[in-house]
CSV table of C-alpha atoms in Angstrom, one decimal:
chain,number,residue,atom,x,y,z
A,1465,MET,CA,11.6,-8.2,-3.0
A,1466,GLU,CA,10.3,-11.3,-1.4
A,1467,TRP,CA,8.5,-12.5,1.7
A,1468,GLU,CA,9.6,-15.6,2.9
A,1469,SER,CA,8.4,-17.1,6.1
A,1470,ASP,CA,10.9,-19.5,7.9
A,1471,GLU,CA,8.9,-22.7,7.9
A,1472,PHE,CA,7.7,-22.7,4.6
A,1473,GLY,CA,10.6,-21.3,2.8
A,1474,ALA,CA,10.6,-20.5,-1.3
A,1475,SER,CA,7.3,-23.0,-1.5
A,1476,HIS,CA,5.4,-20.2,-0.3
A,1477,ALA,CA,7.8,-16.7,-1.0
A,1478,GLY,CA,5.5,-13.7,-1.3
A,1479,ARG,CA,5.6,-10.5,-3.6
A,1480,ALA,CA,2.9,-7.7,-4.2
A,1481,ALA,CA,2.2,-8.4,-7.7
A,1482,ALA,CA,1.2,-6.0,-10.3
A,1483,VAL,CA,-2.0,-5.7,-11.4
A,1484,LEU,CA,-3.1,-3.6,-14.5
A,1485,ASP,CA,-6.2,-1.9,-15.2
A,1486,ASP,CA,-8.0,-4.3,-17.1
A,1487,GLY,CA,-7.4,-6.6,-13.8
A,1488,SER,CA,-4.4,-8.5,-15.4
A,1489,GLU,CA,-0.5,-8.7,-14.6
A,1490,PRO,CA,1.6,-8.1,-16.5
A,1491,GLU,CA,4.1,-10.3,-18.6
A,1492,PRO,CA,7.8,-10.2,-17.3
A,1493,MET,CA,10.2,-7.4,-18.3
A,1494,PRO,CA,13.7,-7.8,-19.1
A,1495,LEU,CA,16.0,-6.8,-16.3
A,1496,GLY,CA,17.8,-4.2,-18.9
A,1497,ALA,CA,18.2,-2.7,-22.6
A,1498,ASP,CA,21.1,-4.7,-23.0
A,1499,SER,CA,19.9,-7.8,-21.4
A,1500,GLY,CA,18.3,-9.3,-24.2
A,1501,PRO,CA,16.7,-11.9,-24.8
A,1502,PHE,CA,18.3,-14.2,-22.5
A,1503,GLY,CA,19.1,-11.9,-20.2
A,1504,GLY,CA,16.8,-12.5,-17.3
A,1505,THR,CA,13.7,-10.7,-16.9
A,1506,THR,CA,11.4,-9.4,-13.4
A,1507,SER,CA,8.0,-8.9,-12.2
A,1508,ASP,CA,8.8,-6.5,-9.7
A,1509,TRP,CA,5.5,-4.5,-9.4
A,1510,TRP,CA,7.7,-1.3,-9.8
A,1511,ILE,CA,9.2,-2.1,-13.0
A,1512,TYR,CA,5.6,-1.4,-14.5
A,1513,ASP,CA,5.9,2.7,-13.9
A,1514,GLY,CA,4.9,3.2,-17.6
A,1515,THR,CA,8.2,4.6,-18.6
A,1516,LEU,CA,10.5,2.4,-21.0
A,1517,GLY,CA,7.9,0.3,-22.9
A,1518,ALA,CA,6.4,-0.9,-19.7
A,1519,PRO,CA,2.8,-1.1,-19.1
A,1520,LEU,CA,1.8,0.8,-16.5
A,1521,ALA,CA,0.3,-1.4,-13.1
A,1522,THR,CA,-2.5,1.0,-11.3
A,1523,GLN,CA,-3.1,-1.6,-8.1
A,1524,VAL,CA,-1.0,-4.5,-6.4
A,1525,ARG,CA,-1.6,-7.2,-5.0
A,1526,GLY,CA,-0.1,-10.0,-2.9
A,1527,ALA,CA,1.1,-12.9,-4.9
A,1528,CYS,CA,2.3,-16.8,-4.0
A,1529,THR,CA,5.3,-19.1,-5.7
A,1530,CYS,CA,2.6,-21.7,-4.9
A,1531,GLY,CA,0.2,-19.9,-7.4
A,1532,TRP,CA,-1.7,-18.5,-5.0
A,1533,ARG,CA,-3.4,-14.7,-5.7
A,1534,GLY,CA,-4.9,-12.1,-2.7
A,1535,THR,CA,-8.6,-10.9,-4.2
A,1536,GLY,CA,-7.9,-7.5,-2.8
A,1537,LEU,CA,-6.2,-4.5,-5.0
A,1538,HIS,CA,-4.5,-2.1,-3.2
A,1539,ARG,CA,-4.3,1.2,-5.3
A,1540,ILE,CA,-0.8,2.5,-6.3
A,1541,ASP,CA,-0.1,6.1,-5.6
A,1542,TRP,CA,3.0,6.8,-8.2
A,1543,SER,CA,3.4,10.1,-6.7
A,1544,GLN,CA,4.4,8.1,-3.3
A,1545,VAL,CA,7.5,6.0,-4.6
A,1546,ASP,CA,10.8,7.1,-5.2
A,1547,ASP,CA,12.2,7.2,-8.3
A,1548,GLU,CA,15.7,6.6,-7.1
A,1549,ARG,CA,14.5,3.4,-5.1
A,1550,PRO,CA,11.2,2.6,-5.7
A,1551,TYR,CA,12.2,-1.0,-4.4
A,1552,ASP,CA,11.8,1.0,-0.6
A,1553,THR,CA,8.5,1.3,-1.3
A,1554,GLU,CA,6.4,-0.7,1.3
A,1555,THR,CA,3.2,-2.6,-0.4
A,1556,PRO,CA,1.8,-3.3,3.3
A,1557,GLY,CA,-1.7,-4.5,1.6
A,1558,PRO,CA,-0.7,-7.0,-0.2
A,1559,TYR,CA,2.0,-8.3,2.2
A,1560,ASP,CA,-0.8,-8.8,5.0
A,1561,ASP,CA,-2.7,-10.6,2.5
A,1562,TRP,CA,0.5,-12.8,1.7
A,1563,LYS,CA,0.6,-13.2,5.7
A,1564,ASP,CA,-3.1,-14.2,5.6
A,1565,HIS,CA,-2.3,-16.7,3.2
A,1566,ILE,CA,0.4,-18.2,5.2
A,1567,ARG,CA,-2.0,-18.8,7.9
A,1568,HIS,CA,-4.1,-20.8,5.9
A,1569,VAL,CA,-1.2,-23.4,5.0
A,1570,GLU,CA,-0.1,-23.3,8.4
A,1571,ALA,CA,-3.9,-24.4,8.9
A,1572,ARG,CA,-3.9,-27.1,6.4
A,1573,THR,CA,-0.7,-28.7,7.8
A,1574,VAL,CA,0.0,-31.1,9.9
A,1575,PRO,CA,-0.1,-30.5,14.0
A,1576,VAL,CA,2.9,-30.5,16.5
A,1577,PRO,CA,1.7,-31.5,19.4
A,1578,ALA,CA,1.2,-28.2,21.9
A,1579,GLU,CA,3.5,-29.5,24.0
A,1580,LEU,CA,6.7,-29.9,21.4
A,1581,ASP,CA,5.6,-26.9,19.4
A,1582,ASP,CA,6.0,-25.1,23.5
A,1583,LEU,CA,9.1,-26.7,24.2
A,1584,VAL,CA,10.6,-25.5,21.0
A,1585,ALA,CA,9.8,-22.2,21.5
A,1586,ARG,CA,11.3,-22.4,24.9
A,1587,LEU,CA,14.1,-24.3,23.4
A,1588,ASP,CA,15.0,-21.1,20.7
A,1589,MET,CA,14.8,-18.8,23.4
A,1590,ARG,CA,16.9,-20.4,25.6
A,1591,LEU,CA,19.5,-21.2,22.7
A,1592,SER,CA,19.6,-17.4,21.6
A,1593,SER,CA,20.2,-16.5,25.0
A,1594,LEU,CA,23.1,-19.2,25.4
A,1595,ALA,CA,24.6,-18.0,22.0
A,1596,ASP,CA,25.1,-14.4,23.3
A,1597,ASP,CA,26.3,-15.4,27.2
A,1598,ALA,CA,28.1,-18.7,26.6
A,1599,PRO,CA,28.6,-19.3,22.4
A,1600,LEU,CA,31.0,-22.6,22.4
A,1601,ALA,CA,28.3,-24.5,24.8
A,1602,ALA,CA,25.3,-23.2,22.5
A,1603,LEU,CA,27.8,-24.4,19.5
A,1604,ARG,CA,27.8,-28.0,21.4
A,1605,VAL,CA,23.9,-27.8,22.2
A,1606,VAL,CA,23.4,-27.3,19.0
A,1607,ALA,CA,25.5,-30.0,17.7
A,1608,ALA,CA,23.2,-32.3,20.0
A,1609,LEU,CA,20.8,-31.1,18.5
A,1610,GLU,CA,21.6,-31.8,14.6
A,1611,ARG,CA,22.5,-35.1,16.0
A,1612,LEU,CA,19.3,-36.0,17.4
A,1613,THR,CA,17.1,-33.6,14.3
A,1614,GLY,CA,19.3,-36.5,11.9
A,1615,ARG,CA,18.7,-39.5,13.8
A,1616,VAL,CA,14.8,-38.9,14.1
A,1617,GLY,CA,13.9,-37.2,10.8
A,1618,THR,CA,16.0,-40.2,9.3
A,1619,VAL,CA,13.6,-42.8,11.1
A,1620,ALA,CA,10.6,-39.9,10.6
A,1621,ALA,CA,11.5,-40.4,6.4
A,1622,PHE,CA,11.8,-43.8,6.1
A,1623,HIS,CA,8.4,-44.2,7.3
A,1624,THR,CA,6.6,-41.7,5.4
A,1625,ARG,CA,8.1,-43.8,2.8
A,1626,ALA,CA,7.7,-47.1,4.1
A,1627,ASP,CA,3.8,-46.6,4.8
A,1628,GLU,CA,3.8,-45.1,0.3
A,1629,VAL,CA,2.2,-41.7,1.8
A,1630,PRO,CA,1.6,-39.7,-1.9
A,1631,TRP,CA,4.0,-37.4,-2.5
A,1632,GLU,CA,1.2,-34.9,-2.4
A,1633,SER,CA,-0.3,-35.5,1.0
A,1634,VAL,CA,3.4,-35.1,1.9
A,1635,GLY,CA,3.8,-31.7,0.4
A,1636,GLN,CA,0.5,-30.3,2.4
A,1637,ALA,CA,0.9,-31.8,5.4
A,1638,LEU,CA,4.4,-29.8,5.9
A,1639,GLY,CA,2.9,-26.7,3.6
A,1640,LEU,CA,5.4,-27.2,0.8
A,1641,THR,CA,5.5,-27.8,-2.9
A,1642,GLU,CA,5.8,-31.9,-3.8
A,1643,GLN,CA,9.4,-30.4,-4.8
A,1644,GLU,CA,10.7,-29.3,-1.7
A,1645,ALA,CA,8.5,-32.2,0.7
A,1646,ARG,CA,10.9,-34.6,-1.7
A,1647,SER,CA,13.8,-32.9,-0.7
A,1648,ARG,CA,13.2,-32.2,2.5
A,1649,VAL,CA,12.4,-36.6,3.2
A,1650,ALA,CA,15.4,-37.3,0.9
A,1651,SER,CA,17.5,-35.0,3.0
A,1652,TYR,CA,16.7,-37.3,6.4
A,1653,ARG,CA,16.4,-40.4,4.7
A,1654,TYR,CA,19.9,-40.9,2.6
A,1655,ARG,CA,21.9,-39.2,5.4
A,1656,PHE,CA,25.1,-40.4,6.9
């Protein structure tokens, strides 16, 4: 099970990572007996239950696709993990640690003016209500917003590149990996 924030998406997708008794994370496991060497692997924490050749994880911690690992270790009580649906077992400790990581990521991003942040929040609430009450009107407003964000995004992307802002700085300012920052800027810069 992965966790994603709306703002940072795959750049900071989180999960509970299995931790062995020695403090290391185990290698990914093949997905199934018939998957073979090229059939895919998984690192889902609950796979490491000590059966079918898997090592036994004794703890879990928060992990992020950016490479961050939580320092908090949370003991696994295997007697509380449903054998039939282990993936449904909640891992609140690692999740809370990852949410704290996301707060730190957000703190490093470029600040959004408070009045715009408030305006976006109010617009979200109003449009959500409009979508329920008058869906066609909501679609017209959404189309207008798409035109607006496309136009403004194109100008902002142009200035970002014209100012030669390093990609690493763009990524940190947006809370994205460098690759996703390039993709975000390109999606506006080359919009027709």
